[in-house]
mmCIF file of C-alpha atoms in Angstrom:
data_model
loop_
_atom_site.group_PDB
_atom_site.id
_atom_site.type_symbol
_atom_site.label_atom_id
_atom_site.label_comp_id
_atom_site.label_asym_id
_atom_site.label_seq_id
_atom_site.Cartn_x
_atom_site.Cartn_y
_atom_site.Cartn_z
ATOM 1 C CA UNK A 1 -16.956 -5.790 5.330
ATOM 2 C CA UNK A 2 -16.417 -9.043 5.676
ATOM 3 C CA UNK A 3 -12.987 -10.037 4.316
ATOM 4 C CA UNK A 4 -13.825 -13.576 3.462
ATOM 5 C CA UNK A 5 -16.520 -12.682 0.714
ATOM 6 C CA UNK A 6 -13.746 -10.528 -1.078
ATOM 7 C CA UNK A 7 -11.991 -10.903 -4.334
ATOM 8 C CA UNK A 8 -8.598 -8.674 -3.771
ATOM 9 C CA UNK A 9 -5.919 -7.587 -6.094
ATOM 10 C CA UNK A 10 -2.728 -6.869 -4.397
ATOM 11 C CA UNK A 11 -0.019 -4.989 -5.918
ATOM 12 C CA UNK A 12 3.499 -5.450 -5.252
ATOM 13 C CA UNK A 13 2.759 -8.910 -4.063
ATOM 14 C CA UNK A 14 5.676 -10.831 -4.274
ATOM 15 C CA UNK A 15 7.706 -9.865 -0.946
ATOM 16 C CA UNK A 16 7.567 -7.988 2.007
ATOM 17 C CA UNK A 17 4.365 -6.292 2.993
ATOM 18 C CA UNK A 18 2.582 -7.354 -0.158
ATOM 19 C CA UNK A 19 3.634 -11.051 0.252
ATOM 20 C CA UNK A 20 2.122 -10.941 4.003
ATOM 21 C CA UNK A 21 -0.851 -9.587 2.568
ATOM 22 C CA UNK A 22 -1.234 -12.375 0.603
ATOM 23 C CA UNK A 23 -0.839 -15.012 3.400
ATOM 24 C CA UNK A 24 -3.242 -13.267 5.923
ATOM 25 C CA UNK A 25 -5.769 -13.167 3.168
ATOM 26 C CA UNK A 26 -5.544 -16.871 2.792
ATOM 27 C CA UNK A 27 -5.768 -17.511 6.109
ATOM 28 C CA UNK A 28 -8.961 -15.354 6.248
ATOM 29 C CA UNK A 29 -10.195 -17.438 3.070
ATOM 30 C CA UNK A 30 -11.092 -14.666 0.471
ATOM 31 C CA UNK A 31 -12.515 -16.261 -2.716
ATOM 32 C CA UNK A 32 -9.865 -15.135 -4.817
ATOM 33 C CA UNK A 33 -6.344 -13.154 -4.878
ATOM 34 C CA UNK A 34 -4.872 -11.122 -7.973
ATOM 35 C CA UNK A 35 -1.386 -11.070 -7.094
ATOM 36 C CA UNK A 36 0.187 -8.248 -8.950
ATOM 37 C CA UNK A 37 3.940 -8.713 -9.619
ATOM 38 C CA UNK A 38 6.610 -7.056 -11.886
ATOM 39 C CA UNK A 39 8.650 -10.320 -12.218
ATOM 40 C CA UNK A 40 6.596 -13.380 -12.614
ATOM 41 C CA UNK A 41 9.447 -15.310 -12.040
ATOM 42 C CA UNK A 42 10.320 -13.907 -8.640
ATOM 43 C CA UNK A 43 7.066 -15.780 -7.666
ATOM 44 C CA UNK A 44 7.361 -18.441 -4.895
ATOM 45 C CA UNK A 45 5.797 -21.916 -5.094
ATOM 46 C CA UNK A 46 2.855 -21.202 -2.727
ATOM 47 C CA UNK A 47 1.781 -18.283 -4.915
ATOM 48 C CA UNK A 48 2.151 -19.758 -8.274
ATOM 49 C CA UNK A 49 0.358 -23.396 -6.764
ATOM 50 C CA UNK A 50 -2.278 -22.020 -4.778
ATOM 51 C CA UNK A 51 -5.589 -22.254 -6.715
ATOM 52 C CA UNK A 52 -7.191 -19.316 -5.363
ATOM 53 C CA UNK A 53 -4.199 -17.145 -6.556
ATOM 54 C CA UNK A 54 -3.914 -15.505 -9.762
ATOM 55 C CA UNK A 55 -0.425 -14.165 -10.982
ATOM 56 C CA UNK A 56 -0.846 -10.854 -12.780
ATOM 57 C CA UNK A 57 2.283 -9.067 -14.629
ATOM 58 C CA UNK A 58 2.197 -5.522 -13.370
ATOM 59 C CA UNK A 59 4.106 -2.535 -13.379
ATOM 60 C CA UNK A 60 2.286 0.060 -11.786
ATOM 61 C CA UNK A 61 3.992 2.453 -13.536
ATOM 62 C CA UNK A 62 3.284 1.187 -17.053
ATOM 63 C CA UNK A 63 -0.107 2.360 -17.941
ATOM 64 C CA UNK A 64 -0.755 -0.503 -20.590
ATOM 65 C CA UNK A 65 0.099 -2.968 -17.675
ATOM 66 C CA UNK A 66 -2.291 -1.331 -15.390
ATOM 67 C CA UNK A 67 -5.083 -0.973 -17.836
ATOM 68 C CA UNK A 68 -4.463 -4.958 -18.533
ATOM 69 C CA UNK A 69 -4.781 -5.908 -15.131
ATOM 70 C CA UNK A 70 -8.157 -3.817 -14.628
ATOM 71 C CA UNK A 71 -9.340 -5.808 -17.704
ATOM 72 C CA UNK A 72 -8.344 -9.265 -16.386
ATOM 73 C CA UNK A 73 -9.741 -8.403 -12.748
ATOM 74 C CA UNK A 74 -13.020 -7.484 -13.842
ATOM 75 C CA UNK A 75 -14.473 -9.334 -10.478
ATOM 76 C CA UNK A 76 -12.391 -7.858 -8.204
ATOM 77 C CA UNK A 77 -14.119 -5.923 -4.556
ATOM 78 C CA UNK A 78 -10.712 -4.727 -3.114
ATOM 79 C CA UNK A 79 -7.620 -3.091 -4.542
ATOM 80 C CA UNK A 80 -4.554 -3.104 -2.347
ATOM 81 C CA UNK A 81 -2.396 -0.500 -3.544
ATOM 82 C CA UNK A 82 0.858 -1.816 -1.687
ATOM 83 C CA UNK A 83 3.361 -1.444 -4.398
ATOM 84 C CA UNK A 84 6.208 1.108 -3.713
ATOM 85 C CA UNK A 85 9.645 2.056 -3.812
ATOM 86 C CA UNK A 86 12.193 4.078 -1.254
ATOM 87 C CA UNK A 87 15.631 5.664 -2.054
ATOM 88 C CA UNK A 88 17.745 7.306 0.218
ATOM 89 C CA UNK A 89 19.134 10.479 -0.905
ATOM 90 C CA UNK A 90 19.494 14.529 -0.686
ATOM 91 C CA UNK A 91 16.528 16.556 -2.054
ATOM 92 C CA UNK A 92 19.411 19.083 -2.770
ATOM 93 C CA UNK A 93 21.888 16.696 -4.488
ATOM 94 C CA UNK A 94 20.661 13.317 -5.207
ATOM 95 C CA UNK A 95 19.089 11.925 -8.510
ATOM 96 C CA UNK A 96 16.152 13.741 -9.765
ATOM 97 C CA UNK A 97 15.253 10.893 -12.049
ATOM 98 C CA UNK A 98 15.078 8.971 -8.762
ATOM 99 C CA UNK A 99 12.964 10.999 -7.079
ATOM 100 C CA UNK A 100 10.558 11.204 -10.056
ATOM 101 C CA UNK A 101 10.479 7.579 -10.076
ATOM 102 C CA UNK A 102 9.807 7.401 -6.450
ATOM 103 C CA UNK A 103 6.560 9.620 -7.544
ATOM 104 C CA UNK A 104 5.419 7.513 -10.363
ATOM 105 C CA UNK A 105 4.926 4.405 -8.328
ATOM 106 C CA UNK A 106 4.200 5.493 -4.762
ATOM 107 C CA UNK A 107 1.860 8.314 -6.107
ATOM 108 C CA UNK A 108 0.684 8.306 -9.999
ATOM 109 C CA UNK A 109 1.090 4.626 -9.503
ATOM 110 C CA UNK A 110 -1.404 4.569 -6.786
ATOM 111 C CA UNK A 111 -3.675 6.886 -8.583
ATOM 112 C CA UNK A 112 -3.714 5.150 -11.829
ATOM 113 C CA UNK A 113 -4.789 1.701 -10.361
ATOM 114 C CA UNK A 114 -7.704 3.241 -8.466
ATOM 115 C CA UNK A 115 -8.721 5.070 -11.696
ATOM 116 C CA UNK A 116 -8.482 1.832 -13.778
ATOM 117 C CA UNK A 117 -10.119 -0.070 -10.958
ATOM 118 C CA UNK A 118 -13.077 2.262 -9.818
ATOM 119 C CA UNK A 119 -15.877 0.844 -12.425
ATOM 120 C CA UNK A 120 -15.358 -2.496 -11.001
ATOM 121 C CA UNK A 121 -14.990 -1.253 -7.357
ATOM 122 C CA UNK A 122 -18.379 1.172 -7.585
ATOM 123 C CA UNK A 123 -20.127 -1.731 -8.969
ATOM 124 C CA UNK A 124 -19.157 -3.842 -5.937
ATOM 125 C CA UNK A 125 -19.313 -1.271 -3.374
ATOM 126 C CA UNK A 126 -15.827 -2.381 -2.736
ATOM 127 C CA UNK A 127 -12.749 -0.679 -1.040
ATOM 128 C CA UNK A 128 -9.447 0.334 -1.827
ATOM 129 C CA UNK A 129 -6.722 -0.071 0.476
ATOM 130 C CA UNK A 130 -3.673 2.348 0.323
ATOM 131 C CA UNK A 131 -0.353 1.504 1.858
ATOM 132 C CA UNK A 132 1.022 4.426 3.087
ATOM 133 C CA UNK A 133 3.196 5.309 5.631
ATOM 134 C CA UNK A 134 3.832 7.416 9.050
ATOM 135 C CA UNK A 135 6.501 9.175 6.787
ATOM 136 C CA UNK A 136 3.400 11.021 5.217
ATOM 137 C CA UNK A 137 3.368 12.848 8.519
ATOM 138 C CA UNK A 138 7.068 14.253 8.597
ATOM 139 C CA UNK A 139 10.360 14.563 6.392
ATOM 140 C CA UNK A 140 13.502 12.844 7.623
ATOM 141 C CA UNK A 141 16.888 14.219 6.352
ATOM 142 C CA UNK A 142 18.088 12.035 3.210
ATOM 143 C CA UNK A 143 14.695 11.171 2.630
ATOM 144 C CA UNK A 144 12.542 13.890 1.509
ATOM 145 C CA UNK A 145 11.724 12.632 -1.515
ATOM 146 C CA UNK A 146 10.025 9.503 -0.326
ATOM 147 C CA UNK A 147 8.317 11.248 2.715
ATOM 148 C CA UNK A 148 6.791 14.047 0.237
ATOM 149 C CA UNK A 149 5.794 11.013 -2.149
ATOM 150 C CA UNK A 150 3.876 9.402 0.666
ATOM 151 C CA UNK A 151 2.500 12.486 1.870
ATOM 152 C CA UNK A 152 0.905 13.360 -1.573
ATOM 153 C CA UNK A 153 -0.361 9.620 -1.465
ATOM 154 C CA UNK A 154 -1.951 10.576 1.508
ATOM 155 C CA UNK A 155 -3.563 13.644 0.284
ATOM 156 C CA UNK A 156 -4.905 11.832 -2.805
ATOM 157 C CA UNK A 157 -6.393 8.581 -0.530
ATOM 158 C CA UNK A 158 -8.519 11.462 1.070
ATOM 159 C CA UNK A 159 -9.489 12.911 -1.847
ATOM 160 C CA UNK A 160 -10.377 9.527 -3.391
ATOM 161 C CA UNK A 161 -12.370 8.641 -0.426
ATOM 162 C CA UNK A 162 -14.484 11.353 -0.940
ATOM 163 C CA UNK A 163 -15.174 10.910 -4.647
ATOM 164 C CA UNK A 164 -15.827 7.481 -4.289
ATOM 165 C CA UNK A 165 -18.053 7.269 -1.143
ATOM 166 C CA UNK A 166 -21.201 7.953 -2.741
ATOM 167 C CA UNK A 167 -20.799 4.559 -4.494
ATOM 168 C CA UNK A 168 -20.198 3.147 -1.380
ATOM 169 C CA UNK A 169 -16.552 2.366 -1.962
ATOM 170 C CA UNK A 170 -14.577 2.158 1.203
ATOM 171 C CA UNK A 171 -11.297 4.136 0.966
ATOM 172 C CA UNK A 172 -8.586 3.317 3.533
ATOM 173 C CA UNK A 173 -5.271 4.891 4.305
ATOM 174 C CA UNK A 174 -2.525 2.287 6.224
ATOM 175 C CA UNK A 175 0.208 4.113 8.402
ATOM 176 C CA UNK A 176 3.199 2.665 9.900
ATOM 177 C CA UNK A 177 6.782 3.140 10.931
ATOM 178 C CA UNK A 178 9.849 0.868 10.050
ATOM 179 C CA UNK A 179 8.645 -2.689 9.149
ATOM 180 C CA UNK A 180 11.227 -5.504 8.904
ATOM 181 C CA UNK A 181 11.580 -5.861 4.827
ATOM 182 C CA UNK A 182 14.329 -4.928 2.555
ATOM 183 C CA UNK A 183 13.078 -1.126 2.526
ATOM 184 C CA UNK A 184 14.231 -0.692 6.111
ATOM 185 C CA UNK A 185 17.622 -2.864 5.798
ATOM 186 C CA UNK A 186 19.570 0.091 6.640
ATOM 187 C CA UNK A 187 17.438 1.262 9.533
ATOM 188 C CA UNK A 188 18.693 -0.179 12.767
ATOM 189 C CA UNK A 189 15.794 1.023 15.250
ATOM 190 C CA UNK A 190 12.555 -0.966 16.208
ATOM 191 C CA UNK A 191 10.567 -2.379 13.529
ATOM 192 C CA UNK A 192 7.710 -4.263 13.009
ATOM 193 C CA UNK A 193 6.692 -7.383 11.109
ATOM 194 C CA UNK A 194 5.268 -7.229 7.648
ATOM 195 C CA UNK A 195 2.738 -9.691 9.214
ATOM 196 C CA UNK A 196 1.455 -7.262 11.729
ATOM 197 C CA UNK A 197 0.720 -4.817 8.988
ATOM 198 C CA UNK A 198 -1.382 -7.134 6.967
ATOM 199 C CA UNK A 199 -3.417 -8.329 10.139
ATOM 200 C CA UNK A 200 -4.232 -4.605 11.389
ATOM 201 C CA UNK A 201 -5.183 -3.563 8.211
ATOM 202 C CA UNK A 202 -7.145 -6.541 7.405
ATOM 203 C CA UNK A 203 -8.766 -5.786 10.931
ATOM 204 C CA UNK A 204 -9.371 -2.547 10.028
ATOM 205 C CA UNK A 205 -11.205 -3.334 6.693
ATOM 206 C CA UNK A 206 -13.472 -5.722 8.746
ATOM 207 C CA UNK A 207 -14.715 -2.855 10.857
ATOM 208 C CA UNK A 208 -14.847 -0.213 7.655
ATOM 209 C CA UNK A 209 -11.839 1.936 9.151
ATOM 210 C CA UNK A 210 -10.903 4.300 6.845
ATOM 211 C CA UNK A 211 -7.448 5.166 8.438
ATOM 212 C CA UNK A 212 -5.079 2.334 10.107
ATOM 213 C CA UNK A 213 -2.324 3.388 12.285
ATOM 214 C CA UNK A 214 -0.596 0.240 12.921
ATOM 215 C CA UNK A 215 2.014 1.054 15.572
ATOM 216 C CA UNK A 216 3.156 3.634 17.796
ATOM 217 C CA UNK A 217 5.086 5.341 15.282
ATOM 218 C CA UNK A 218 2.199 6.131 13.319
ATOM 219 C CA UNK A 219 0.120 7.066 16.256
ATOM 220 C CA UNK A 220 2.720 9.558 17.509
ATOM 221 C CA UNK A 221 3.377 10.939 14.009
ATOM 222 C CA UNK A 222 -0.323 11.729 13.708
ATOM 223 C CA UNK A 223 -0.657 13.238 17.189
ATOM 224 C CA UNK A 224 2.326 15.258 16.127
ATOM 225 C CA UNK A 225 0.590 16.895 13.376
ATOM 226 C CA UNK A 226 -0.591 20.009 15.024
ATOM 227 C CA UNK A 227 2.530 21.069 16.486
ATOM 228 C CA UNK A 228 5.524 22.272 14.852
ATOM 229 C CA UNK A 229 7.100 20.562 11.489
ATOM 230 C CA UNK A 230 8.583 17.493 12.082
ATOM 231 C CA UNK A 231 7.814 17.753 15.477
ATOM 232 C CA UNK A 232 7.741 13.651 15.700
ATOM 233 C CA UNK A 233 11.148 13.556 14.627
ATOM 234 C CA UNK A 234 12.273 15.785 17.591
ATOM 235 C CA UNK A 235 10.258 13.518 19.900
ATOM 236 C CA UNK A 236 12.071 10.697 18.542
ATOM 237 C CA UNK A 237 15.396 12.372 19.283
ATOM 238 C CA UNK A 238 14.458 13.457 22.655
#
């Protein structure tokens, strides 16, 4: 897929990895970008003034807003499901409401956006990019709900790929370890930049790759899957 030919819809576009996607897409001279954001007031000047960008108010957990976004972006050829949330808490003692919110955003948000955009993507023989995580392949202490949500999103990504393949739609999953965003503000280990995620993802899209492992953490976590549960974490601790 030639990225410069595409019209791209990015969810969670105003900061972090989503914002990096916008910058990299502009560098690659895409035809147009729909920037999905929950709060239009938080959008920076570049997003609001660049003629190639259209701001779309969007909460991926709101079915009406998802449907509205799909009606607006009927020319989109690539959907980047980037919006996501994380909350660090115990599965035993943490808030169930917060855990459900993570699944609503990280799993059902991805699914509902893809369902809403599927007719357009089929007609364009386009692509879906699901921003996942290396956490889809292990479960970290006090981060179990987030890890479980990303594991579910990975499974859904693989199933969507099978359903959309007959129409010529590429479905790509993107995995990585810690990224230097608000998500990982309390993590003191090595982090990659949001720009690295965006560049690796779009490079993969250019080569029609169904899975992008951005960094060594993602590669190690994937390689550890055939071993005991959480083998990746044990490797990291040793």
